[in-house]
Short mmCIF file of C-alpha atoms in Angstrom, two decimals:
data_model
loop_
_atom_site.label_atom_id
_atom_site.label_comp_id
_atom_site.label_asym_id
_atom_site.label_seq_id
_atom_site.Cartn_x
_atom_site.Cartn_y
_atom_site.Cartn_z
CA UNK A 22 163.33 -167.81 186.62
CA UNK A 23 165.85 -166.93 189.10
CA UNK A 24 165.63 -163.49 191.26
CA UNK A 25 168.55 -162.57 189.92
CA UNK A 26 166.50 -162.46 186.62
CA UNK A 27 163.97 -160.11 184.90
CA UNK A 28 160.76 -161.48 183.18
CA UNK A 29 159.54 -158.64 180.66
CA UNK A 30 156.69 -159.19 177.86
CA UNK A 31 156.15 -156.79 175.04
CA UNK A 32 154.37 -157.00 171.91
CA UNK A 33 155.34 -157.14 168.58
CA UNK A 34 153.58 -156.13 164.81
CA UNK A 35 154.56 -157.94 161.60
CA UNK A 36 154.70 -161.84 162.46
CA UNK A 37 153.21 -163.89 159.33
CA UNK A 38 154.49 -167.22 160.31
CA UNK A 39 156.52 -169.68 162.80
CA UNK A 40 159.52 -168.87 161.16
CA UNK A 41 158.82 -165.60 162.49
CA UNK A 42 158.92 -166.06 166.19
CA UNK A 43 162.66 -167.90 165.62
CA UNK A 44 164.28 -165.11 163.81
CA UNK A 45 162.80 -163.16 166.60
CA UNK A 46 163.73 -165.36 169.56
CA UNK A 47 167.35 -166.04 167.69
CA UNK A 48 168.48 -162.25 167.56
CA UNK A 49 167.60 -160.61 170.56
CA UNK A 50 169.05 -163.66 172.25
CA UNK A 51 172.18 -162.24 171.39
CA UNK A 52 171.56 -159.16 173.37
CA UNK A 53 173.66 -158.52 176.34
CA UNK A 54 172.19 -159.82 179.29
CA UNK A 55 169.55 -161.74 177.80
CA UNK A 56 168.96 -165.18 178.90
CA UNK A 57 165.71 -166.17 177.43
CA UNK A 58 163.31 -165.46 175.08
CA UNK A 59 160.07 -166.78 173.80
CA UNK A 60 158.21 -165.49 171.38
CA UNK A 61 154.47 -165.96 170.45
CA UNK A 62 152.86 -165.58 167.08
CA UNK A 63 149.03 -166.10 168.05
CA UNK A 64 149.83 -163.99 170.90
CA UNK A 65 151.59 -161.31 169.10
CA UNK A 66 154.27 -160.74 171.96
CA UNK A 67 157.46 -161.92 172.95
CA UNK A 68 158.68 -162.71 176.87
CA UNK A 69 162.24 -161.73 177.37
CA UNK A 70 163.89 -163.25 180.54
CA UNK A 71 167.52 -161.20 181.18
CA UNK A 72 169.37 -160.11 184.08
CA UNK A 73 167.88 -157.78 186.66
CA UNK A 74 170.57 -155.61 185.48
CA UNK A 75 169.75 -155.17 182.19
CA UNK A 76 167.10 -153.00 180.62
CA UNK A 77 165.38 -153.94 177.51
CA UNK A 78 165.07 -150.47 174.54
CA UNK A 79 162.22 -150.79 172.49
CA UNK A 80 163.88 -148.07 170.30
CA UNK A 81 166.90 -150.40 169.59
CA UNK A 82 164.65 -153.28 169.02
CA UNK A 83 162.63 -151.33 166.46
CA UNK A 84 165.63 -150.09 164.75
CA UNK A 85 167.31 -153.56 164.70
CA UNK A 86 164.50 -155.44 162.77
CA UNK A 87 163.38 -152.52 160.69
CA UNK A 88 164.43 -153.94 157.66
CA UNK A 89 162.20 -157.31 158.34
CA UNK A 90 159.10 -155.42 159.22
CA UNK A 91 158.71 -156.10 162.74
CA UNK A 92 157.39 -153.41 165.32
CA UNK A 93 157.88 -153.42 168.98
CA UNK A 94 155.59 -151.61 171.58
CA UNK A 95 155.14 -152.07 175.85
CA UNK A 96 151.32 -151.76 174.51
CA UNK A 97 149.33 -154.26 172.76
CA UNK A 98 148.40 -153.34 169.03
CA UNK A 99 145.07 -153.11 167.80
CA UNK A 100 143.84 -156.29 166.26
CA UNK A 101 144.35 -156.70 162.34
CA UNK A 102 141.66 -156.53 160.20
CA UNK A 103 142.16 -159.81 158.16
CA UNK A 104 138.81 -159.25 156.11
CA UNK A 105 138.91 -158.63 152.56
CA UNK A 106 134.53 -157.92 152.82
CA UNK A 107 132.45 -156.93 155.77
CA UNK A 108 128.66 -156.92 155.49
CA UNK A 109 127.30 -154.48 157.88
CA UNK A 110 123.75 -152.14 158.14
CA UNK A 111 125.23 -149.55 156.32
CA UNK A 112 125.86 -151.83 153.20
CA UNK A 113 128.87 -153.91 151.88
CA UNK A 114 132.37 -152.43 152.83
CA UNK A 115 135.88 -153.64 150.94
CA UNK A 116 139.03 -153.53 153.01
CA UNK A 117 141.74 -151.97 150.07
CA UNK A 118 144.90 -152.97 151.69
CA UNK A 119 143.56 -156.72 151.53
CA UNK A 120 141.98 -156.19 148.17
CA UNK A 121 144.86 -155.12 146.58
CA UNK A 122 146.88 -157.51 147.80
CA UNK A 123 144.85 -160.53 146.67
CA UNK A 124 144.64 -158.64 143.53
CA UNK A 125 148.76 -159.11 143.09
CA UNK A 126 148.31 -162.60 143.97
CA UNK A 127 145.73 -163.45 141.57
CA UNK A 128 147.50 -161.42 138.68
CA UNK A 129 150.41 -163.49 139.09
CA UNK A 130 148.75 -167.35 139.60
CA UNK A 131 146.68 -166.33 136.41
CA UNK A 132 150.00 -165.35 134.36
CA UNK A 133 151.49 -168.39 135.62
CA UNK A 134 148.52 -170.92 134.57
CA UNK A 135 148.26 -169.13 131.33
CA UNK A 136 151.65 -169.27 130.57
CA UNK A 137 151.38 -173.38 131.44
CA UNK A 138 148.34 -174.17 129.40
CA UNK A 139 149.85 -171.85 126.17
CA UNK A 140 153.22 -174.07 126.77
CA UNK A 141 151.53 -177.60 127.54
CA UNK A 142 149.15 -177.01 124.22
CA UNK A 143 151.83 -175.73 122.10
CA UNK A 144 152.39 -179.84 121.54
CA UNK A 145 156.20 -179.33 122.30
CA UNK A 146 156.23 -183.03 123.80
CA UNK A 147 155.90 -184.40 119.65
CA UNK A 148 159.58 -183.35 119.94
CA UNK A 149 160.20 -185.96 122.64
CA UNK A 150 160.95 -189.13 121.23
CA UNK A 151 163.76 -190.82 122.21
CA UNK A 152 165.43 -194.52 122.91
CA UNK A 153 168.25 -196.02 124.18
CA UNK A 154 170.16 -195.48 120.44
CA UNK A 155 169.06 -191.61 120.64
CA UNK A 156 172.13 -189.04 121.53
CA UNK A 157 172.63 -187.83 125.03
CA UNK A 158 171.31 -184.09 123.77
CA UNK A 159 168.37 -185.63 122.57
CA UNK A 160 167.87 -186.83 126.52
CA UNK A 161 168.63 -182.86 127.46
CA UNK A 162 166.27 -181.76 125.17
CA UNK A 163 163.51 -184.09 126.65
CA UNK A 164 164.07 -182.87 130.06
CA UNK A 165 163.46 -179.05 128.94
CA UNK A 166 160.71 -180.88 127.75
CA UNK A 167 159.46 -182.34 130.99
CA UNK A 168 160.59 -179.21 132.95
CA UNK A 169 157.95 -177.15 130.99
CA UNK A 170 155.04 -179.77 131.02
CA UNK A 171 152.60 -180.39 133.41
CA UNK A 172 154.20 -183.61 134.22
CA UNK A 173 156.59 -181.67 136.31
CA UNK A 174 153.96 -180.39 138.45
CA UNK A 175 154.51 -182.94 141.64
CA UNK A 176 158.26 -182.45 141.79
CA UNK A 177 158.18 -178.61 141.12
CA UNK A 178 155.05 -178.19 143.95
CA UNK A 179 157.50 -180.61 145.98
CA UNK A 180 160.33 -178.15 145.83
CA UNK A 181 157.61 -175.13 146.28
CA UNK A 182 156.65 -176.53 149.79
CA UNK A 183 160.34 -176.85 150.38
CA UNK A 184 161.42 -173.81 149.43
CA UNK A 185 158.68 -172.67 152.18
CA UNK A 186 160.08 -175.09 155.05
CA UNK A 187 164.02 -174.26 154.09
CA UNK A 188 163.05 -170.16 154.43
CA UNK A 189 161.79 -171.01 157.53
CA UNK A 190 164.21 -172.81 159.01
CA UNK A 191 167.59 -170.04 157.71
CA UNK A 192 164.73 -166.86 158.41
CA UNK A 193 168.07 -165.88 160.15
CA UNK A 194 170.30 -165.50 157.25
CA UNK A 195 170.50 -162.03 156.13
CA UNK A 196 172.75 -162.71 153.38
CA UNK A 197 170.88 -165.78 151.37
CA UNK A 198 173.87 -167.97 151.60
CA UNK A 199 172.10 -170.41 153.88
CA UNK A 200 169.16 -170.11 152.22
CA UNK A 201 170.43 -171.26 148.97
CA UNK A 202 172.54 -174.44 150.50
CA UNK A 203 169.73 -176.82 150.69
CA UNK A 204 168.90 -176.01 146.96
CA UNK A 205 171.98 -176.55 146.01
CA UNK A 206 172.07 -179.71 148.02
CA UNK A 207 168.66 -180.82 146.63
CA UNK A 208 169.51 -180.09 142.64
CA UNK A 209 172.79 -181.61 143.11
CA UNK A 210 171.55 -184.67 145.08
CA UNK A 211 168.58 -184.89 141.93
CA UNK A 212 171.48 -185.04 139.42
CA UNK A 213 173.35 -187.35 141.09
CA UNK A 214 170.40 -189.52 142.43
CA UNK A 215 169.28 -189.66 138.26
CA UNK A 216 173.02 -190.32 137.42
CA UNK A 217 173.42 -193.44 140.17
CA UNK A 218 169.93 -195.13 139.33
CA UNK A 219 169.77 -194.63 136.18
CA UNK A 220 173.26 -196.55 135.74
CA UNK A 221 171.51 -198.95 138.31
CA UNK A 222 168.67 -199.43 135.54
CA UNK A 223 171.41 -199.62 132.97
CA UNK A 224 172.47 -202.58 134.75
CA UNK A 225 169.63 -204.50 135.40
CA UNK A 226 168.48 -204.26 131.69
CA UNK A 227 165.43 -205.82 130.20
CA UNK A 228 165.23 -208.14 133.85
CA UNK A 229 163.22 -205.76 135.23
CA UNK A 230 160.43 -203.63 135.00
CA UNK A 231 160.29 -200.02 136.33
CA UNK A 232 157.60 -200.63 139.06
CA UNK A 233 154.14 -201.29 139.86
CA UNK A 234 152.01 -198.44 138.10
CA UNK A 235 149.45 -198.92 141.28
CA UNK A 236 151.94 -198.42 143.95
CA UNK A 237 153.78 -195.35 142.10
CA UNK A 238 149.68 -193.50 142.11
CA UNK A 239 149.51 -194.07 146.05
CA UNK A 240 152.73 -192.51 146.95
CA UNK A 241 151.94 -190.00 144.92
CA UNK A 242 148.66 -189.64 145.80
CA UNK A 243 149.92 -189.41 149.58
CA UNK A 244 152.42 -186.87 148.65
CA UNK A 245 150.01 -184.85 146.85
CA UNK A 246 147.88 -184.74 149.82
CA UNK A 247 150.59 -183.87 152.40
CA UNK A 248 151.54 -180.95 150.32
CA UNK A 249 147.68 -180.24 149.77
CA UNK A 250 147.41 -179.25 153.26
CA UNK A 251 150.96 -177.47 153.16
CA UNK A 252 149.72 -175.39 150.62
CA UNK A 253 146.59 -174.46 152.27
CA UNK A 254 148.19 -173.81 155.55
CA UNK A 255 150.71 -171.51 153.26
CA UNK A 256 147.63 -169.39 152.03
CA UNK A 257 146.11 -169.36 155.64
CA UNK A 258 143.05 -171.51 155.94
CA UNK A 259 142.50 -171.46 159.57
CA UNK A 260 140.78 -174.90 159.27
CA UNK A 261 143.65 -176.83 158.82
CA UNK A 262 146.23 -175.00 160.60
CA UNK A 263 146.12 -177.56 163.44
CA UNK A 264 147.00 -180.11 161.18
CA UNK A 265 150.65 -178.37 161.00
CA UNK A 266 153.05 -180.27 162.00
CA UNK A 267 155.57 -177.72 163.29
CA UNK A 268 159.35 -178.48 164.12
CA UNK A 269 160.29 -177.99 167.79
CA UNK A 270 161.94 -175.01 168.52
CA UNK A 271 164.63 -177.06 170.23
CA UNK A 272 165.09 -179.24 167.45
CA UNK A 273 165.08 -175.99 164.75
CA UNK A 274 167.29 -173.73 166.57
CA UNK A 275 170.02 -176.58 167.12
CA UNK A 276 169.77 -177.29 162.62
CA UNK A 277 170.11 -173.49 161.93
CA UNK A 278 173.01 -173.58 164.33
CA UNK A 279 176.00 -172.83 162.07
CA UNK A 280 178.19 -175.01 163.85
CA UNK A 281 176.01 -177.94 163.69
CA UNK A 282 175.75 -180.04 160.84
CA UNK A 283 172.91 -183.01 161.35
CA UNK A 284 170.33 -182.81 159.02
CA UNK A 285 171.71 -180.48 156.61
CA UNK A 286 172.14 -183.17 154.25
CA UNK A 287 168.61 -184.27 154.08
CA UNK A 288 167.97 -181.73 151.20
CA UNK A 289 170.69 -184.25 148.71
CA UNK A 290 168.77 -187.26 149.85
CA UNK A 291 165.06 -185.66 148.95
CA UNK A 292 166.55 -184.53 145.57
CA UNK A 293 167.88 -188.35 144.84
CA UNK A 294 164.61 -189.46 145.44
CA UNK A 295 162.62 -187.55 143.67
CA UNK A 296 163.89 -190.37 140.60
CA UNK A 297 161.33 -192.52 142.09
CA UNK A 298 158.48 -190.12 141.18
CA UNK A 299 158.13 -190.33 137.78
CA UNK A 300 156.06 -188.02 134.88
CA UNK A 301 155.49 -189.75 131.63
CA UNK A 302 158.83 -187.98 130.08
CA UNK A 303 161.02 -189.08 133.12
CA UNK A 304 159.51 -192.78 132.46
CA UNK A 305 160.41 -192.56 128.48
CA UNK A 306 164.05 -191.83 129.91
CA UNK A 307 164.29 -194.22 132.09
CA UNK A 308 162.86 -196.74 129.75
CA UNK A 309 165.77 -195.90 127.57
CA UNK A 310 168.20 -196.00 130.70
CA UNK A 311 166.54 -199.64 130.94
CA UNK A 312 167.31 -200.88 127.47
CA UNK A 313 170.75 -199.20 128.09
CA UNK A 314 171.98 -201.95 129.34
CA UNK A 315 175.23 -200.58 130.67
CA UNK A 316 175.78 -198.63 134.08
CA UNK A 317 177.63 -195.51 132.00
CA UNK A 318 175.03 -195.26 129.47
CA UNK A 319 172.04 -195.96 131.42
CA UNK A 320 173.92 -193.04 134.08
CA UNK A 321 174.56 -190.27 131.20
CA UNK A 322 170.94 -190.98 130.22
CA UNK A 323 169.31 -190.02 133.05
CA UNK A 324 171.50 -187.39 134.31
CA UNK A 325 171.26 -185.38 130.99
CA UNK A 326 167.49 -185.79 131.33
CA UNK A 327 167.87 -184.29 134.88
CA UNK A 328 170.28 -181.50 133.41
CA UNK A 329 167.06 -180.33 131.30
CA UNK A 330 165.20 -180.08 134.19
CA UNK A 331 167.01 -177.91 135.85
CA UNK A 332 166.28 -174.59 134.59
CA UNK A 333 162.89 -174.54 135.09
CA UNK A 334 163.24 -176.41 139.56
CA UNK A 335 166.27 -174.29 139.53
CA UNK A 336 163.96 -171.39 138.59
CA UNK A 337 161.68 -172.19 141.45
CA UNK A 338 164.43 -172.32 143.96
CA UNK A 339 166.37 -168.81 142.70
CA UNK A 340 162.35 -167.03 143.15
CA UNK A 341 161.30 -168.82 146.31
CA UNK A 342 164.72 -167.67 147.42
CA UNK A 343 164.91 -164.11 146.66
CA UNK A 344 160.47 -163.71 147.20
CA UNK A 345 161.50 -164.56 150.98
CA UNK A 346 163.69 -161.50 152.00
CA UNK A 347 161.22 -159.00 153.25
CA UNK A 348 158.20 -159.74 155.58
CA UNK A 349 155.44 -158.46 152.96
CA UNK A 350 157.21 -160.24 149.94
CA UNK A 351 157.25 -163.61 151.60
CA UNK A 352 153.70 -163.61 152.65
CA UNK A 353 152.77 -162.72 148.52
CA UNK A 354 155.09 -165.77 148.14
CA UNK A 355 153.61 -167.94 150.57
CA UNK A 356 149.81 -167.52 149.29
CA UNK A 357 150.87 -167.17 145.06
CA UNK A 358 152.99 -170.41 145.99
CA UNK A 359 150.05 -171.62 148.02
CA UNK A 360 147.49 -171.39 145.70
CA UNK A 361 149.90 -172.57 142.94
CA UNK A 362 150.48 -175.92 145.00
CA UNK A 363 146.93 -176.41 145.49
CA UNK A 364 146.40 -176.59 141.29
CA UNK A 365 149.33 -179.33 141.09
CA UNK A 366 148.14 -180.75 143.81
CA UNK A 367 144.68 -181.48 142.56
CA UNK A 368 146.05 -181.84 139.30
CA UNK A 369 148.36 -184.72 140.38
CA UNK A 370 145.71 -186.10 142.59
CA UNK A 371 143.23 -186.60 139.86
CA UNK A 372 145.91 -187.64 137.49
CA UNK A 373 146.20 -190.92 139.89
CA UNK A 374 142.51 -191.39 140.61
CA UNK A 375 142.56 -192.19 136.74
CA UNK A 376 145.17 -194.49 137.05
CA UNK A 377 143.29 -196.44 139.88
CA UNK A 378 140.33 -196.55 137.71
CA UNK A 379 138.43 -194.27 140.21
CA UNK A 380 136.28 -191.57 139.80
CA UNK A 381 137.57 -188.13 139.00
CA UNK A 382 137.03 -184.93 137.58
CA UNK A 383 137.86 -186.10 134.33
CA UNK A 384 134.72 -187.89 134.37
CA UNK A 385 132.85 -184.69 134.07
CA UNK A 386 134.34 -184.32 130.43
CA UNK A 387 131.80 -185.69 127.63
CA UNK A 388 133.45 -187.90 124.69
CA UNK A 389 131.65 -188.36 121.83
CA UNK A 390 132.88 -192.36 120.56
CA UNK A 391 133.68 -192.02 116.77
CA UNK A 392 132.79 -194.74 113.92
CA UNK A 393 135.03 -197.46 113.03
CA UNK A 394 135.93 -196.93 109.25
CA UNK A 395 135.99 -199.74 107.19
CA UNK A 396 140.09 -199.09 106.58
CA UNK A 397 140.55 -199.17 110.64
CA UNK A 398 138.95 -202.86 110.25
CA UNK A 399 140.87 -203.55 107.14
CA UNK A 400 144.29 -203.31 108.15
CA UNK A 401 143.17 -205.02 111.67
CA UNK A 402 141.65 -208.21 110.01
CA UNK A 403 144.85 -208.26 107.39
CA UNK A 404 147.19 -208.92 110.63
CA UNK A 405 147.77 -212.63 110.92
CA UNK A 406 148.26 -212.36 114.57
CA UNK A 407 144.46 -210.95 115.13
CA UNK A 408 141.91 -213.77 116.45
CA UNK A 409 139.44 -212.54 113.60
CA UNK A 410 136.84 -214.62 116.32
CA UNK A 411 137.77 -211.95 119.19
CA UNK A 412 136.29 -208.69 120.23
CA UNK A 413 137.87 -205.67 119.17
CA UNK A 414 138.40 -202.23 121.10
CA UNK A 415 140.18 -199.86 118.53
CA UNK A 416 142.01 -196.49 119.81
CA UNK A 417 143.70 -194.20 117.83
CA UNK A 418 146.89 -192.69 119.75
CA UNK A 419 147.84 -188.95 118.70
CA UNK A 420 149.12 -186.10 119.64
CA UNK A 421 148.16 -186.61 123.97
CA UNK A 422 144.94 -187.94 123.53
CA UNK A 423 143.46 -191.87 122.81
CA UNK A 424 140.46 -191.43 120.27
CA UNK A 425 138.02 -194.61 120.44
CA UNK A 426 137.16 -195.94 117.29
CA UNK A 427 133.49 -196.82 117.91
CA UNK A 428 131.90 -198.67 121.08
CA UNK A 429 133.71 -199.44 124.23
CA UNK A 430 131.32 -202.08 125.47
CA UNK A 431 132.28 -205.39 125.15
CA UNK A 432 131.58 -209.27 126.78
CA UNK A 433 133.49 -209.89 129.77
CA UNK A 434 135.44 -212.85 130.16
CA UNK A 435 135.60 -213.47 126.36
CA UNK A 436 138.99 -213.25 124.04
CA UNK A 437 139.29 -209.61 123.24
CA UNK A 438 142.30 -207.71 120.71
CA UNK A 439 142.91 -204.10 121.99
CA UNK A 440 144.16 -202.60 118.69
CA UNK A 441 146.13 -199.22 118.81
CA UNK A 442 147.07 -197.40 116.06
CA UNK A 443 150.26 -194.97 117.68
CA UNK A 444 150.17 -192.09 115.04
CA UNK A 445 152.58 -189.76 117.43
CA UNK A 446 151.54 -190.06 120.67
CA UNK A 447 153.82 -188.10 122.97
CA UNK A 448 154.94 -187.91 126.27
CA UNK A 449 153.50 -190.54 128.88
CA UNK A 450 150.98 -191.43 125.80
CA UNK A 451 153.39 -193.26 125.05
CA UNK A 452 152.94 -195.66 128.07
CA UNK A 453 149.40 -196.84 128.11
CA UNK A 454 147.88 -198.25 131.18
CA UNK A 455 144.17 -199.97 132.25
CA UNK A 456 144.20 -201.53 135.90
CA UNK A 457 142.57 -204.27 135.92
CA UNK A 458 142.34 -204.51 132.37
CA UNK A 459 146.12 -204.38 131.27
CA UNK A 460 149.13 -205.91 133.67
CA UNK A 461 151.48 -202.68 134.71
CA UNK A 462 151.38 -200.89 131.12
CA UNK A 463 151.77 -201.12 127.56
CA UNK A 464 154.49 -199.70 125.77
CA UNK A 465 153.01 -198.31 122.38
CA UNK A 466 155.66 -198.87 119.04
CA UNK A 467 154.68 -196.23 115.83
CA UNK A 468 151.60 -198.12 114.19
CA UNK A 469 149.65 -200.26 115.31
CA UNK A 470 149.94 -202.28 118.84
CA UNK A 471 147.85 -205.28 119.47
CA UNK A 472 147.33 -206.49 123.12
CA UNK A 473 145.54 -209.47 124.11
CA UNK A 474 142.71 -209.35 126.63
CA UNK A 475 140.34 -211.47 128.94
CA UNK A 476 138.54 -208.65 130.84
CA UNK A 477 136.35 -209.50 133.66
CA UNK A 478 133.07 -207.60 134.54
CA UNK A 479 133.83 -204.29 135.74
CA UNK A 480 134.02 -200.65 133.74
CA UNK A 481 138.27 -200.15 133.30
CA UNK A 482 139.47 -196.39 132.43
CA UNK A 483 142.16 -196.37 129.76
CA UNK A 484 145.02 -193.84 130.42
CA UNK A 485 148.69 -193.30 130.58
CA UNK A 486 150.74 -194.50 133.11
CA UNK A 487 150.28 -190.84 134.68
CA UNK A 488 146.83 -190.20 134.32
CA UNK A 489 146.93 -187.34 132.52
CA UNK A 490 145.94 -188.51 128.87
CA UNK A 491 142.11 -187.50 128.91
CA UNK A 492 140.97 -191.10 129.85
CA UNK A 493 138.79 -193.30 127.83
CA UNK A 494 136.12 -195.67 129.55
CA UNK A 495 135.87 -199.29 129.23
CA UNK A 496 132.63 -201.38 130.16
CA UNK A 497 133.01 -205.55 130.16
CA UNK A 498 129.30 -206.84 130.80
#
């Protein structure tokens, strides 16, 4: 600091976040005389360096950021009270202000979830099958589909941390207008990312497969994690809060800099992306985009899927958006969001533990294994191409759910017929998976699928390429 310079520190009331201390440090930078400022959030204060000159009003800085909730004082405030229960002599006391407001949050992730599970077991997915032959509606009407399933759960808690991180970084904009730009950026980059590679798929045809089901569950499952610990540093967990990895202030004052442009883009490019993390309906799609075979068709496919989504991530984006205006609405945001992420993410998470053939929390559900009927073994030993001589695991595929028909022990390393009868299995049902057991996945046709095995020693979980069909164990002794 030079002499010809002031150094002032007052304290400030109202700071929730990082995001805080820039819309802070970026407007009273623009007072006259004011050379720097630096503003604390764990220290509730702000230092102020400005000409010797020039005299700092707290009455003009609490009338300037009014509106956002912030309070300025030359004294420091009392310490908040972040408690919601205090155990003390004189009994149990509970802090209202804090009750209440965990009360809103909890109404509102428990009207959300309820809404999900009456939508995902309303069996609206029955209404998604499509091929390469189907219309392009038929594709739109599959991604309204997917944007109301569960499956979208990684992509819309991907666009709820970002909605977070974007607030932040245009806490600035008064208006919304920057706020919205990287969602427009993102949705537009998603349609034209699904447009480009699904032509792409169109293209490469029935070359190709659509990847390895065992690399797809470990991005995910590192994306899941990442926004794990996004979501809990969103709801406040003080534990991982030194995990954050925070933007420099250099680096996030020079992005929200209207007249500089590096970076902005980055939104587009996650959007476009977000085609290589698949649900179960986004794999049907692109399944059809692969039998396509033509860059226009394969394009249309996939971008008319993406069209369907829309509503629902658009949804996200207009909320996320509009929750982050006022100080008090964007911390209900930030903990409903929070909490919200933390489902999907544990969700997603054990969705791709099943896929590995790991332990999970689906293991905690009891199956009962049904009795083979003598029809079930009829119709198998009438097919010429069953190995009467081999080992038989029978499923029945319907509605989201594979039902074994009777044991699931069998002999490893012996010739063994894994017989599927597809009654209307929707959504990623539709893609059946085993690693270790089955190579990538197994595409199931209506009626019965037959797929040759060899399976060494080792217990195998039988799912969809996703997880998320309930899976059903496997033993080879």
């Amino acid at each position: 600091m030079k002499k010809s310079q002031n150094s002032k520190t007052i304290y400030v009331e109202g700071m929730h976040c990082a995001s805080c201390e820039l819309l802070i440090e970026k407007t009273i930078e623009e007072y006259p005389g004011v050379k720097q400022v630096d503003a604390s959030l764990e220290k509730g204060q702000v230092k102020i360096v400005s000409e010797k000159n020039k005299s700092l009003d707290i009455e003009k800085l609490n009338k300037d950021f009014k509106e956002v909730g912030y309070t300025f004082s030359n004294k420091q405030f009392p310490k908040e009270n972040h408690k919601l229960i205090e155990l003390s002599d004189a009994g149990i006391e509970i802090y209202r202000s804090k009750f209440y407001e965990y009360l809103k949050i909890l109404g509102i992730l428990i009207f959300v979830l309820v809404l999900v599970m009456l939508i995902n077991n309303s069996n609206i997915g029955r209404y998604a099958g499509v091929d390469a032959n189907s219309s392009l509606p038929a594709f739109l009407v599959l991604g309204i589909v997917a944007g109301l399933s569960s499956c979208a759960a990684l992509v819309g808690g991907l666009l709820l941390v970002m909605t977070k991180q974007w607030n932040d970084l245009y806490i600035t904009d008064k208006t919304n207008k920057l706020k919205f730009q990287p969602h427009l950026l993102f949705h537009t980059g998603r349609l034209v990312g699904y447009f480009v590679f699904g032509g792409l798929l169109g293209l490469l045809g029935q070359v190709v497969s659509i990847g390895s089901g065992t690399s797809f569950a470990i991005v995910i499952i590192a994306v899941s994690v990442v926004m794990l610990l996004l979501a809990l540093q969103m709801i406040g967990v003080k534990q991982v809060q030194n995990l954050q990895v925070k933007t420099p202030k250099v680096i996030s004052k020079f992005v929200t800099n209207e007249s500089n442009f590096s970076g902005k883009y980055a939104p587009f490019i996650l959007g476009a992306l977000t085609f290589l993390l698949p649900c179960g309906f986004t794999l049907i799609a692109q399944a059809s985009a692969l039998a396509s075979s033509g860059f226009f068709k394969g394009g249309l496919i996939m971008l008319f899927f993406a069209f369907g989504t829309l509503p629902i991530l658009g949804g996200i984006s207009l909320t996320g958006v509009k929750f982050n205006t006022k100080p008090k609405l964007t911390s209900m945001f930030n903990k409903t969001a929070g909490i919200l992420i933390v489902v999907f993410a544990i969700y997603t998470i054990n969705s791709q533990l099943n896929v590995l053939g790991l332990k999970s929390l689906s293991d905690l559900e009891l199956r009962s294994n049904n009795t083979t009927s003598e029809k079930v073994d009829q119709e198998i030993q009438e097919n010429p191409d069953v190995d009467e001589n081999a080992q038989k695991l029978v499923i029945i595929a319907d509605d989201f759910s594979y039902t074994p028909q009777g044991s699931m022990t069998i002999e490893a390393d012996k010739p063994t017929i894994l017989a599927v009868n597809n009654k209307g299995v929707q959504g990623c049902g539709r893609f059946m998976a085993a690693r270790g057991l089955i190579d990538n996945y197994v595409e199931l046709e209506d009626g019965w699928n037959y797929v040759e095995l060899t399976p060494k020693k080792g217990v195998y979980k039988l799912t969809c390429t996703m997880g998320m069909v309930r899976p059903v164990t496997i033993t080879a002794i």
